[in-house]
XYZ file of C-alpha atoms in Angstrom:
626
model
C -24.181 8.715 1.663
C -20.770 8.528 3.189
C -17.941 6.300 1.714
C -17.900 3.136 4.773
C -14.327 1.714 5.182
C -13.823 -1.566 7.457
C -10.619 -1.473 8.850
C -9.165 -4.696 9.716
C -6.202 -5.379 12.433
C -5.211 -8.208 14.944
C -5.104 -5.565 17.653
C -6.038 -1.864 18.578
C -2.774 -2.004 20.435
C 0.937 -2.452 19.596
C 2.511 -0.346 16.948
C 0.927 -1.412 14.326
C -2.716 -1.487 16.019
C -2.117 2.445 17.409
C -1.081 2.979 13.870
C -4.449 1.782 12.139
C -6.177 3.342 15.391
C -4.937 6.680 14.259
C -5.888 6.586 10.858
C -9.341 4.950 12.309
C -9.884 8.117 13.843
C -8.350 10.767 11.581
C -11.024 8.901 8.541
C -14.085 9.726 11.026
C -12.979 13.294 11.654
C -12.830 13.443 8.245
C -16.507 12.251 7.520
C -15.951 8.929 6.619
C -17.676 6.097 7.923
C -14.945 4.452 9.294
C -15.417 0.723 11.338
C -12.312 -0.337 13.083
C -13.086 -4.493 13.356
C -10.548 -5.893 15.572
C -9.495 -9.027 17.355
C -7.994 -8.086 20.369
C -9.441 -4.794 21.692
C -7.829 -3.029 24.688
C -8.893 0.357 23.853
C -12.449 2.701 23.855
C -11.833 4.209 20.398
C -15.304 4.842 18.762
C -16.648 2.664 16.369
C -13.897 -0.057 17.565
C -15.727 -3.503 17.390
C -14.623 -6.390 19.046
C -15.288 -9.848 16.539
C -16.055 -12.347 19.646
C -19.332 -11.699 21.452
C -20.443 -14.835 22.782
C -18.404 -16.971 25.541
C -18.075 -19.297 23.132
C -16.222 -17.107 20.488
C -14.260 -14.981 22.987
C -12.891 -19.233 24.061
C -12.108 -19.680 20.064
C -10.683 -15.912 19.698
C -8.290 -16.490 22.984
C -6.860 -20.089 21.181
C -6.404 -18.755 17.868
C -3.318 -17.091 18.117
C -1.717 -20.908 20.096
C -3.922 -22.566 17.044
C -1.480 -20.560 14.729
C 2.410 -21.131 15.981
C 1.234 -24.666 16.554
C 3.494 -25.286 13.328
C 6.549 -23.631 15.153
C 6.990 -26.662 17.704
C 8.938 -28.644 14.929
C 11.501 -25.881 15.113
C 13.016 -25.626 18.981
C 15.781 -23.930 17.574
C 14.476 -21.396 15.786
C 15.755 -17.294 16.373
C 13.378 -16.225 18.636
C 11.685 -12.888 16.567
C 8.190 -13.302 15.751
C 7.608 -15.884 12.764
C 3.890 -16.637 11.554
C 3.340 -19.809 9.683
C 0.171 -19.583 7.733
C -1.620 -22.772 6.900
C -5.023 -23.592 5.758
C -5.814 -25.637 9.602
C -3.356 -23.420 11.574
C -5.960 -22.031 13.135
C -9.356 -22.749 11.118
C -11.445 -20.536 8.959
C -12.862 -17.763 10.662
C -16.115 -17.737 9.313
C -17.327 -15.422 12.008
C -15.283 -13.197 10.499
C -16.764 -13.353 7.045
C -20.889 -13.235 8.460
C -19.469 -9.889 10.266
C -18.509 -8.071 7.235
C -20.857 -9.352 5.012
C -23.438 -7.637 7.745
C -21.501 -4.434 7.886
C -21.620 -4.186 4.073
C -18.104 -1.542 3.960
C -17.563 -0.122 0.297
C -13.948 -0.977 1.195
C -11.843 -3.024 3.226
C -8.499 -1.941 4.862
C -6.486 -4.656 6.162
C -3.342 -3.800 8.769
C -1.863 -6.138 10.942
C -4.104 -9.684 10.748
C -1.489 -12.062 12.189
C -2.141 -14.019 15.393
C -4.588 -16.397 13.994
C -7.035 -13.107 12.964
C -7.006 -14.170 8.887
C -5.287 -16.575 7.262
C -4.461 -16.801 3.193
C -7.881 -18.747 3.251
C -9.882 -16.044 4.585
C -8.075 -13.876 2.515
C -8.934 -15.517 -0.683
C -12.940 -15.692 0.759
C -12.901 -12.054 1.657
C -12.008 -11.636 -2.342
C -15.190 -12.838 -3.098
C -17.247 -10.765 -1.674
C -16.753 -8.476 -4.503
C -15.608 -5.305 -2.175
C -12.614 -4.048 -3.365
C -9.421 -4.240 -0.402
C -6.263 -2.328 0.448
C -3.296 -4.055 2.615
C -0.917 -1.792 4.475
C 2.081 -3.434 4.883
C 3.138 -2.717 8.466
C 5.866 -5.411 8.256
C 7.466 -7.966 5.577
C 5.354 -10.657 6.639
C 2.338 -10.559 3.749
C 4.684 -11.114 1.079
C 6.925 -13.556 2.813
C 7.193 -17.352 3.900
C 6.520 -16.466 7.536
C 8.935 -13.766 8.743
C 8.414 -9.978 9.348
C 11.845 -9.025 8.873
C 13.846 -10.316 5.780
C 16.971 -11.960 7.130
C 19.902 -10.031 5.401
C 21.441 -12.618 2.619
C 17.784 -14.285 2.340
C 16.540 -14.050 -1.620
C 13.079 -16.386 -0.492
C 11.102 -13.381 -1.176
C 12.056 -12.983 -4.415
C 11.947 -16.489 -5.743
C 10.110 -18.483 -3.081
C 10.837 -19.282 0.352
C 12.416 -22.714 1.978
C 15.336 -23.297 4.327
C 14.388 -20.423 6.391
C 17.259 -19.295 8.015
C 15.221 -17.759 11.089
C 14.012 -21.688 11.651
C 17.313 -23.266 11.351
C 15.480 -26.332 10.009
C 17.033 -29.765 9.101
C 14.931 -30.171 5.829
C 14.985 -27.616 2.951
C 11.077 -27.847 2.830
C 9.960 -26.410 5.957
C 7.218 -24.494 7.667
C 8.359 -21.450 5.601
C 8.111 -23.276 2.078
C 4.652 -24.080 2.866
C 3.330 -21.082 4.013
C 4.862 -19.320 0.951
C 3.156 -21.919 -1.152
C -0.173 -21.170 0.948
C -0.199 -17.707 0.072
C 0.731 -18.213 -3.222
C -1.749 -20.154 -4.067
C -4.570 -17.815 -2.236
C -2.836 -14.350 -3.551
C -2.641 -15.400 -7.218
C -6.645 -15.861 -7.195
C -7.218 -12.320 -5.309
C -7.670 -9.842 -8.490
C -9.397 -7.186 -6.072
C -6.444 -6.084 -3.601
C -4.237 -3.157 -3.694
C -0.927 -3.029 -1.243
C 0.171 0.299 0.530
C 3.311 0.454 1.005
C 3.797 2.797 4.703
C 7.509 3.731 3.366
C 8.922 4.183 -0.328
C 11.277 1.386 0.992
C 8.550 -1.195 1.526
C 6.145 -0.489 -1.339
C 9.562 -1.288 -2.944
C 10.164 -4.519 -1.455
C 7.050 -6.007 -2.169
C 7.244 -4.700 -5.973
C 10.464 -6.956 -6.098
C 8.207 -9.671 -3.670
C 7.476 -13.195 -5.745
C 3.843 -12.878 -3.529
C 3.076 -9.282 -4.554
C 4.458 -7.809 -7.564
C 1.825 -7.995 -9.583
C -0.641 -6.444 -7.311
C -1.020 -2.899 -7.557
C 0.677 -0.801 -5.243
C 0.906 2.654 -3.824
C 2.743 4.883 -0.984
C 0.565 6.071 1.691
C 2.004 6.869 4.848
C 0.758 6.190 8.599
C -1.253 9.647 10.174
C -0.112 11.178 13.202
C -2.854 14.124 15.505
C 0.047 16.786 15.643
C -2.158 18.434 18.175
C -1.498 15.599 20.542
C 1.863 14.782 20.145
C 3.129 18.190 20.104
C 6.430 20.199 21.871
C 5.798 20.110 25.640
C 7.905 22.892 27.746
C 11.418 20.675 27.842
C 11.357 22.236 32.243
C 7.742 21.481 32.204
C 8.021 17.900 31.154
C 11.171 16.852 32.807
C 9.627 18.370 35.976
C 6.462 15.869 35.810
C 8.825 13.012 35.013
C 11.128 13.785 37.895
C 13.943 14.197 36.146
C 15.855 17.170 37.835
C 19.494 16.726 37.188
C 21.307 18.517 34.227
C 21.981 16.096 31.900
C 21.668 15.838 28.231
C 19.064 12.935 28.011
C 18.482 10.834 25.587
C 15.184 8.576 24.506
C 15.369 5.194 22.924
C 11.854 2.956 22.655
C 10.195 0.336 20.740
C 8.068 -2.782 21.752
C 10.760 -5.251 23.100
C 13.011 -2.643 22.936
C 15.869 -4.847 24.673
C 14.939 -7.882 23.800
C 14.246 -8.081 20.461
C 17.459 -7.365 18.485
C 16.125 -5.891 15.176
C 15.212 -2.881 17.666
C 18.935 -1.972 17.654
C 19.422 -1.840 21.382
C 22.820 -3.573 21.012
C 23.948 -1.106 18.353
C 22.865 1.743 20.251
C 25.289 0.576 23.350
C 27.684 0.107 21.354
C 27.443 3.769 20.165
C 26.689 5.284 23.780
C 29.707 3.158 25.334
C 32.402 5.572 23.114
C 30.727 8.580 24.037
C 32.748 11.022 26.013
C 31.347 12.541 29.065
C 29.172 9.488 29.911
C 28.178 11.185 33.062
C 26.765 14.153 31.669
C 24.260 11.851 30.313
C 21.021 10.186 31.135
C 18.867 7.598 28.665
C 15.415 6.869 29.050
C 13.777 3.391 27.433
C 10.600 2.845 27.049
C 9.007 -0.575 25.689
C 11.040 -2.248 28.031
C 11.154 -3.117 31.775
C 14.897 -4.089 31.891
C 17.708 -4.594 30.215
C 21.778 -5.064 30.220
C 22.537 -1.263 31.409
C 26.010 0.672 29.549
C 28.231 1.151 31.629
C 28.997 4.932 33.312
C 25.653 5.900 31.486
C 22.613 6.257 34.299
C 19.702 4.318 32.626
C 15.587 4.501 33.514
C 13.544 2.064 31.391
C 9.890 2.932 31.847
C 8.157 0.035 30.583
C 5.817 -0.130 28.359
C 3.945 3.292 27.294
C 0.292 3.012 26.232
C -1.064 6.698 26.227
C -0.522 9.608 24.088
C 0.142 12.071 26.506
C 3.175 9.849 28.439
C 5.310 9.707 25.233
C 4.710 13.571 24.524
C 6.384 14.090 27.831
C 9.090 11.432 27.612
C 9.572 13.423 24.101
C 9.787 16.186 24.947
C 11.791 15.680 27.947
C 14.699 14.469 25.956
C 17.005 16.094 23.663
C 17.470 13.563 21.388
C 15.732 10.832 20.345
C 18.223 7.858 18.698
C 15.915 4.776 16.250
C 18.526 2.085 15.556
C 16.434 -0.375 14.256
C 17.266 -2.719 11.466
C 14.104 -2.096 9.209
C 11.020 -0.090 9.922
C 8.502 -0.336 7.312
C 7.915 3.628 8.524
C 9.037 4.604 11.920
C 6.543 5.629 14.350
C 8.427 6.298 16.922
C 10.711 8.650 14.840
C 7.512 10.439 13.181
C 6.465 11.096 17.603
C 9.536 12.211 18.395
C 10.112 14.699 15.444
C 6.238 16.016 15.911
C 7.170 16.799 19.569
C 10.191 19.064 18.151
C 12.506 16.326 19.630
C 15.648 15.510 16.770
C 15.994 12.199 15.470
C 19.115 9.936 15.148
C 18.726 6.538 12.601
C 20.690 4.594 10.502
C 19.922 5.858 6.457
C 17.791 2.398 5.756
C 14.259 1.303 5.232
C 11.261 3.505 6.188
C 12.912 6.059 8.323
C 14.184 7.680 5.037
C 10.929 8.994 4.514
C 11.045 10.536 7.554
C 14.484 12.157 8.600
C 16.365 14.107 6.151
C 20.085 14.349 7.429
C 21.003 17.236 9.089
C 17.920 19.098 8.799
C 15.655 17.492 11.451
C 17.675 14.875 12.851
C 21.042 12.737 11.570
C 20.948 9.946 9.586
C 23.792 7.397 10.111
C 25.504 4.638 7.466
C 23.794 1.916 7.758
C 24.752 -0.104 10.985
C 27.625 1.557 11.843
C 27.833 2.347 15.199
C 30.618 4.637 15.497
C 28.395 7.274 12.457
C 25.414 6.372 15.216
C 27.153 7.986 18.225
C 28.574 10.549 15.601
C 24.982 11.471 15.041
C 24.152 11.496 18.808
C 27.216 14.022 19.706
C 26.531 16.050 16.577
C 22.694 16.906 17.812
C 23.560 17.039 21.967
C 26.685 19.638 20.645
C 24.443 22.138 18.786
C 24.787 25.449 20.269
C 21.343 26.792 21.385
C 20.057 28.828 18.151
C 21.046 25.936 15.949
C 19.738 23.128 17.878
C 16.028 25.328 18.316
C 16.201 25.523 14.356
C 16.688 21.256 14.422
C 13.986 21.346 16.585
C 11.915 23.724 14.319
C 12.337 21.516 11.574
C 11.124 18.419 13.110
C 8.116 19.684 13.902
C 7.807 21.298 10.496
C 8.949 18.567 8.973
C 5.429 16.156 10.251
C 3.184 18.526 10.391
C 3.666 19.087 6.763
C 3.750 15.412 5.274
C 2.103 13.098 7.806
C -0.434 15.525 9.401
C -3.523 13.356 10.681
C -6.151 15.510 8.324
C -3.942 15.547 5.314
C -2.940 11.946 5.301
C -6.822 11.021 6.074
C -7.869 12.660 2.737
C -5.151 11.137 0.648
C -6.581 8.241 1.733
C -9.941 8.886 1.068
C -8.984 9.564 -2.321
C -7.415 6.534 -2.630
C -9.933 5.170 -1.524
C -12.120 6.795 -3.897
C -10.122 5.221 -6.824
C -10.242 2.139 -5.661
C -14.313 2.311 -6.030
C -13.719 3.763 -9.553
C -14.253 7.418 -8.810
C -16.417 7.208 -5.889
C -19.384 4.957 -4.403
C -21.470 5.775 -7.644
C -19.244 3.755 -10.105
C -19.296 0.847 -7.478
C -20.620 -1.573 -10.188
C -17.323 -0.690 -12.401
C -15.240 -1.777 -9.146
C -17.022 -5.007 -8.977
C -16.536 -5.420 -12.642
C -12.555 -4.846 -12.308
C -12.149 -6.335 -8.890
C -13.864 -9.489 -9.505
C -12.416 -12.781 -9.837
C -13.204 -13.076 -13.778
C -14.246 -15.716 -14.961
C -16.228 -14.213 -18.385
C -14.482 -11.383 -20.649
C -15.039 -7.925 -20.684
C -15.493 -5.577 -23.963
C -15.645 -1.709 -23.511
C -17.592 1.126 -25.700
C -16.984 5.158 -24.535
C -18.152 8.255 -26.839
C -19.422 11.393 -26.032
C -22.912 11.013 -26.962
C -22.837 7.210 -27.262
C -25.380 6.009 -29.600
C -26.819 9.392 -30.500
C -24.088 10.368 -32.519
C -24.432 8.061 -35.753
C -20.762 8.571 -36.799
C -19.618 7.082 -33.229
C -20.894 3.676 -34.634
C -22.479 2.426 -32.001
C -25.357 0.665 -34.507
C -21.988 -0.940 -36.272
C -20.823 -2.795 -32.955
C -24.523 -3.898 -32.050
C -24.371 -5.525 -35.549
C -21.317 -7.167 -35.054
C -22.127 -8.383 -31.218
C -24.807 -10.159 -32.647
C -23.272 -11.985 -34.782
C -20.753 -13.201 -32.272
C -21.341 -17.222 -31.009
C -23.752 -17.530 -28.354
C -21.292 -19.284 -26.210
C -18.902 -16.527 -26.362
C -21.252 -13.828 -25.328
C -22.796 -15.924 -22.314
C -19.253 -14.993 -21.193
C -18.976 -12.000 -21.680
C -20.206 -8.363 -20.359
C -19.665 -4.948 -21.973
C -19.481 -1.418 -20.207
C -20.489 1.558 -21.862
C -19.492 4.932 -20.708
C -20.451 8.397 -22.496
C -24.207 7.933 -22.172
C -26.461 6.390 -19.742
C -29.198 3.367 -20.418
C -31.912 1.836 -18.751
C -31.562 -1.398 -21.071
C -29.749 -4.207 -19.288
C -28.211 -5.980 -22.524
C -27.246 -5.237 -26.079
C -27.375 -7.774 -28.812
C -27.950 -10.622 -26.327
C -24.728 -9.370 -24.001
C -25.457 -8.144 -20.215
C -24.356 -4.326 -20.401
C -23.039 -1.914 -17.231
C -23.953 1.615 -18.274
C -21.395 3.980 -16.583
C -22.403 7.428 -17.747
C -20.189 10.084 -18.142
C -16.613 9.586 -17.257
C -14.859 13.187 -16.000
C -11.668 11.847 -14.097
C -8.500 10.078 -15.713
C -8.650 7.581 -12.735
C -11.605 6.415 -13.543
C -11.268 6.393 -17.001
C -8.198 4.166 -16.284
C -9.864 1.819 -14.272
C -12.570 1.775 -16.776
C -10.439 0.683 -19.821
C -8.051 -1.788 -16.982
C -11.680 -3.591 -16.433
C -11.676 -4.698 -20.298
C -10.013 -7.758 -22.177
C -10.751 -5.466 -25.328
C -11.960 -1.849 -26.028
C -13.933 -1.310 -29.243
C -14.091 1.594 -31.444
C -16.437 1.130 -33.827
C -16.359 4.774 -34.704
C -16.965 5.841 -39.002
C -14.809 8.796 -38.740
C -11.873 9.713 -36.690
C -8.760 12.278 -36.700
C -6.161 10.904 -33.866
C -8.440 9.070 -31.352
C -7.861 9.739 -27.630
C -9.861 6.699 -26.157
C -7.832 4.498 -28.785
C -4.433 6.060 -27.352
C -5.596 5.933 -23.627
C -6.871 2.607 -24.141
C -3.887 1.252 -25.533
C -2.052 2.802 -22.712
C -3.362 0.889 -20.153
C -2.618 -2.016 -21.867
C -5.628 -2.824 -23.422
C -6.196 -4.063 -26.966
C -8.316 -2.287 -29.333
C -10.478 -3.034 -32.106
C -11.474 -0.710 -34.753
C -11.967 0.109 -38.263
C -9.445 0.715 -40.492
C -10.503 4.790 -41.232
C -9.050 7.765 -40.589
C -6.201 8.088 -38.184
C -6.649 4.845 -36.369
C -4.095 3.321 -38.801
C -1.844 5.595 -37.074
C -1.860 3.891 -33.754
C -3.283 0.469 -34.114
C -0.989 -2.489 -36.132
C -3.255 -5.375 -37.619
C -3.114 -7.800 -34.631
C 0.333 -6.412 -32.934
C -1.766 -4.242 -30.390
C -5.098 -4.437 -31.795
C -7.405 -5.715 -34.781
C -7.836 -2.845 -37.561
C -11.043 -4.216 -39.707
C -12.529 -3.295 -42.590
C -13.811 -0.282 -42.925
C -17.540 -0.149 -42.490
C -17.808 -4.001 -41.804
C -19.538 -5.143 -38.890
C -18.537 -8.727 -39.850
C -15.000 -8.008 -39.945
C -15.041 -6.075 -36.362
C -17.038 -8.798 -34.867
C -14.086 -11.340 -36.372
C -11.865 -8.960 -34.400
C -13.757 -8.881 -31.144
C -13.478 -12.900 -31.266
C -9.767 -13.086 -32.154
C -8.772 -10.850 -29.054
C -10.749 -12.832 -26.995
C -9.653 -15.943 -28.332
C -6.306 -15.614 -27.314
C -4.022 -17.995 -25.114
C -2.815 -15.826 -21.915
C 0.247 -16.090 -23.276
C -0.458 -14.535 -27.066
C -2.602 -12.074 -24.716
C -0.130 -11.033 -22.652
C 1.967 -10.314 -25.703
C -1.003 -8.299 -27.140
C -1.231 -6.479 -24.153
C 2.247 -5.426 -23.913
C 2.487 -4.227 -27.812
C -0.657 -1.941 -26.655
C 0.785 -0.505 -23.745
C 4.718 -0.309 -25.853
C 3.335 1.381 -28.974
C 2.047 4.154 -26.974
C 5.023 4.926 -24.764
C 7.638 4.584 -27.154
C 5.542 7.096 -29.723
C 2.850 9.160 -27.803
C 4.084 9.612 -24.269
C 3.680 13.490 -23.233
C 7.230 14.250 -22.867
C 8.314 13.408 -26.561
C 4.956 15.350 -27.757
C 5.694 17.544 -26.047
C 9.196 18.442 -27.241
C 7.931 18.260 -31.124
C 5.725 21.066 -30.300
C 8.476 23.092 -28.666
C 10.617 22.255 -31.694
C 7.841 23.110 -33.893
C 6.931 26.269 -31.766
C 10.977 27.264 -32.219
C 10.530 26.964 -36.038
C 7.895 29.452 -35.961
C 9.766 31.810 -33.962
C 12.543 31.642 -36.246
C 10.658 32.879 -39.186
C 9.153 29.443 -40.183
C 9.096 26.702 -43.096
C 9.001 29.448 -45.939
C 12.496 30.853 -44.340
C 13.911 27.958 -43.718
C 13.336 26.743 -47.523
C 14.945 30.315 -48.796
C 17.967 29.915 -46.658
């Protein structure tokens, strides 16, 4: 049975839409079953579903998007780049939503782009509940911010929590913005199932430092791109088909509003082109754009808006350079097209479009904002003598094809994907344990041989789980990896029997799920489930034998109990749990500390080699004669 993943997005359309469409398709060539659940669909991708059927909902799903700025018409003089409040009634539930996935039953949900009234904070929190576990791609600032997509320069809301939003230019301090942080803060701090993917390094990094999202997980997995369709074009060939016959250098510039909206960089990038020398010898094309204020002695085409594949190959590979002077890009499609087509890429050195360019190697990337490096950047690449400008070229196209390859990228994110469900679709039921909202406490057990191995002590911590209150273990569960059971509780507790455990991800997601990890275990050298337990910040109780001394301090990271005494390990079990978050959290912390500051690879590692050196040299007996 094939992994299902419901992809989630506003729109199959836009950049962010063609972005999930890609990786949409680039999943299914890669056998998963991937569902692409949108709310605006302009495309005929397979396995694209539209949410509205009925006239009725196709009414609703056309006033949702008014239903959401509704908010905005307290704030006439706001800057006029997207901003989208999110309140509980701005627009309603969308409960249609909720009855569709619930019937498409995905073993994951990917969520892009969901602005425009799609899902609010509230749905958010509801599609938590369903127990499936969710990844967020952050295609712009706006999930961990007050409103915005693009953090205005001096603005510190994000960190701390947002009001007076300079984009609104509000008269109060508590506006639209402080709301919809509060909103969201509210919803996100309840959602214990979602992961965020960061597109760049850059943005994974601004929503670690977020107030909304920094104590989500998060990882860095770029956006796909088929580098059999966007691929070099003969540079003739294609200006030919475009009409473009006379000799100039050209030059490409395109984004959605590319001249109107002014994080796009338009007015940098006339500022640059206006200094150039030779202004005649030049030609630049813009796409995204019908019109715009033209630079002077430069002849300009703007081609509108773009929708298919095959047009921006041409226009790519038409042009000799192509120049990205936006502001922030959480990772730079445009950039990662132009560079697959063999087409050079000029940027400023900011945000996501560091992941992409590396300076003078497959493009040029400028100081931040400064014009004059910009048109530096554009004369450096147009004045390339013909050997060195083909190796440029080379390199762009190398460059892609080797980290954002459609097939590659789609199994790095089946394997995340993978993780998420706790090592694939048949430890789902350790998912739901770690992804659900938790509202009982769970206690974990792993041995090789589980029960049949007397010494392993798994007769001790049946003992002692009886004898814990019968309140306490109505809320609580235990998982039990290293053998496999039919039995659905032990001592009274319900019990999740995982089997064998090969992988270290799931073995880490294992030990994450538990408040407390017990090791009942009569005999031990230097335990490796205490030490990896402990790493992932998970308390551990045990008996005071062998080597466990060794890593475990009476209640500083753990509970050592007597040796041999059920009583005493069930007293243990009970203090961990009884803990205020706060004494927790300090447990916690001592686990995770006492491990890294004594066990972590890299200092074991350089004993040994210290040790190994000894040896070498003739060892302890020579070092005691000299």
């Amino acid at each position: 049975m094939s992994l299902r993943v419901l992809h989630l997005s506003t729109s199959d359309d836009g950049g962010a839409g063609r972005a999930c469409v890609r990786l949409h398709t680039a999943l299914l060539k890669n056998g998963v079953d991937s569902i692409l659940l949108v709310q605006n669909k302009k495309g005929d991708c397979i396995q694209t579903i539209r949410l509205a059927k009925s006239k009725f909902q196709k009414i609703i799903e056309k006033l949702r998007p008014a239903l959401s700025t509704l908010p905005l018409m307290l704030y006439p003089k706001r800057h006029k780049d997207i901003f989208s409040p999110n309140l509980a009634l701005f627009p309603p539930r969308n409960r249609l939503l909720l009855k569709t996935i619930a019937r498409l039953k995905p073993d994951i949900i990917h969520l892009h782009w969901i602005e425009s009234g799609f899902i609010n904070a509230s749905d958010l929190l509801a599609l938590s509940k369903l127990g499936i576990p969710m990844l967020w791609s952050l295609h712009d600032a706006n999930p961990y911010t007050g409103g915005c997509h693009i953090v205005a320069a001096a603005c510190v809301g994000v960190s701390v929590g947002c009001k007076n939003c300079p984009l609104l230019h509000a008269k109060i301090p508590y506006d639209i913005s402080f709301f919809t942080f509060k909103h969201k803060q509210n919803a996100y701090k309840q959602i214990h199932n979602l992961t965020i993917n960061g597109l760049s390094r850059w943005i994974a990094n601004c929503a670690k430092q977020s107030a909304l999202l920094g104590d989500k997980p998060i990882i860095n997995l770029p956006n796909p791109i088929d580098t059999e369709i966007y691929a070099p074009f003969s540079k003739p060939l294609a200006r030919e088909l475009l009409r473009l016959h006379k000799p100039k250098k050209l030059i490409a510039f395109g984004a959605i509003g590319a001249t109107s909206v002014p994080r796009k960089g338009y007015e940098e990038l006339r500022a640059a082109l206006d200094s150039m020398p030779d202004k005649h010898s030049l030609l630049l094309l813009i796409f995204g754009a019908s019109e715009g204020e033209q630079i002077a002695g430069i002849q300009t085409h703007f081609l509108g808006f773009l929708h298919d594949d095959m047009s921006l190959r041409l226009v790519y590979s038409a042009c000799d350079v192509m120049v990205v002077p936006s502001h922030a890009e959480s990772f730079g499609q445009t950039a990662s097209e132009s560079l697959a087509c063999g087409t050079p890429v000029v940027a400023f050195d900011t945000t996501g479009l560091k992941d992409i360019i590396t300076h003078k190697h497959n493009g040029y990337l400028a100081k931040a904002f400064d014009t004059n490096d910009l048109r530096e950047g554009i004369e450096w690449v147009l004045g390339l003598d013909s050997q060195k400008y083909a190796t440029l070229a080379q390199n762009a196209r190398a460059s892609v094809v080797d980290k954002f390859e459609s097939s590659k990228v789609a199994r790095d994110y089946t394997k995340a994907y993978e993780r998420l469900l706790g090592g694939g679709a048949a430890h789902a039921r350790l998912a739901k344990l770690l992804f659900a909202t938790h509202s009982y406490y769970v206690i974990g057990f792993g041995a090789i041989g589980g029960d049949a191995i007397e010494r392993k002590g798994f007769s001790q911590l049946t003992q002692a789980l009886s004898m814990l209150p019968s309140s306490l273990k109505a809320q609580t569960k235990i998982i039990v990896f290293g053998k496999s059971a039919k039995q659905q509780e032990i001592a009274g507790i319900e019990a999740h029997f995982l089997g064998m455990l090969y992988d270290d991800a799931t073995l880490n997601l294992a030990y994450n799920a538990c408040n407390a990890f017990i090791t009942p275990s009569l005999a031990e050298n230097l335990s490796n489930a205490i030490m990896e337990s402990l790493s992932c910040g998970t308390p551990v109780v045990a008996f005071d034998i062998g080597g466990n001394g060794d890593m475990l301090t009476h209640k500083y990271n753990g509970y050592l109990a007597k040796p041999n005494d059920s009583a005493d390990l069930a007293r243990g079990i009970e203090w961990v749990l009884g803990l205020d978050s706060d004494s927790y959290a300090t447990l916690a912390r001592n686990a995770r500390a006492s491990v890294t500051q004594r066990f972590a690879h890299h200092l074991i590692a350089e004993q040994y080699i210290q040790s190994y050196k000894l040896l070498i040299g003739g060892g302890l007996e020579r070092k005691k004669n000299l």
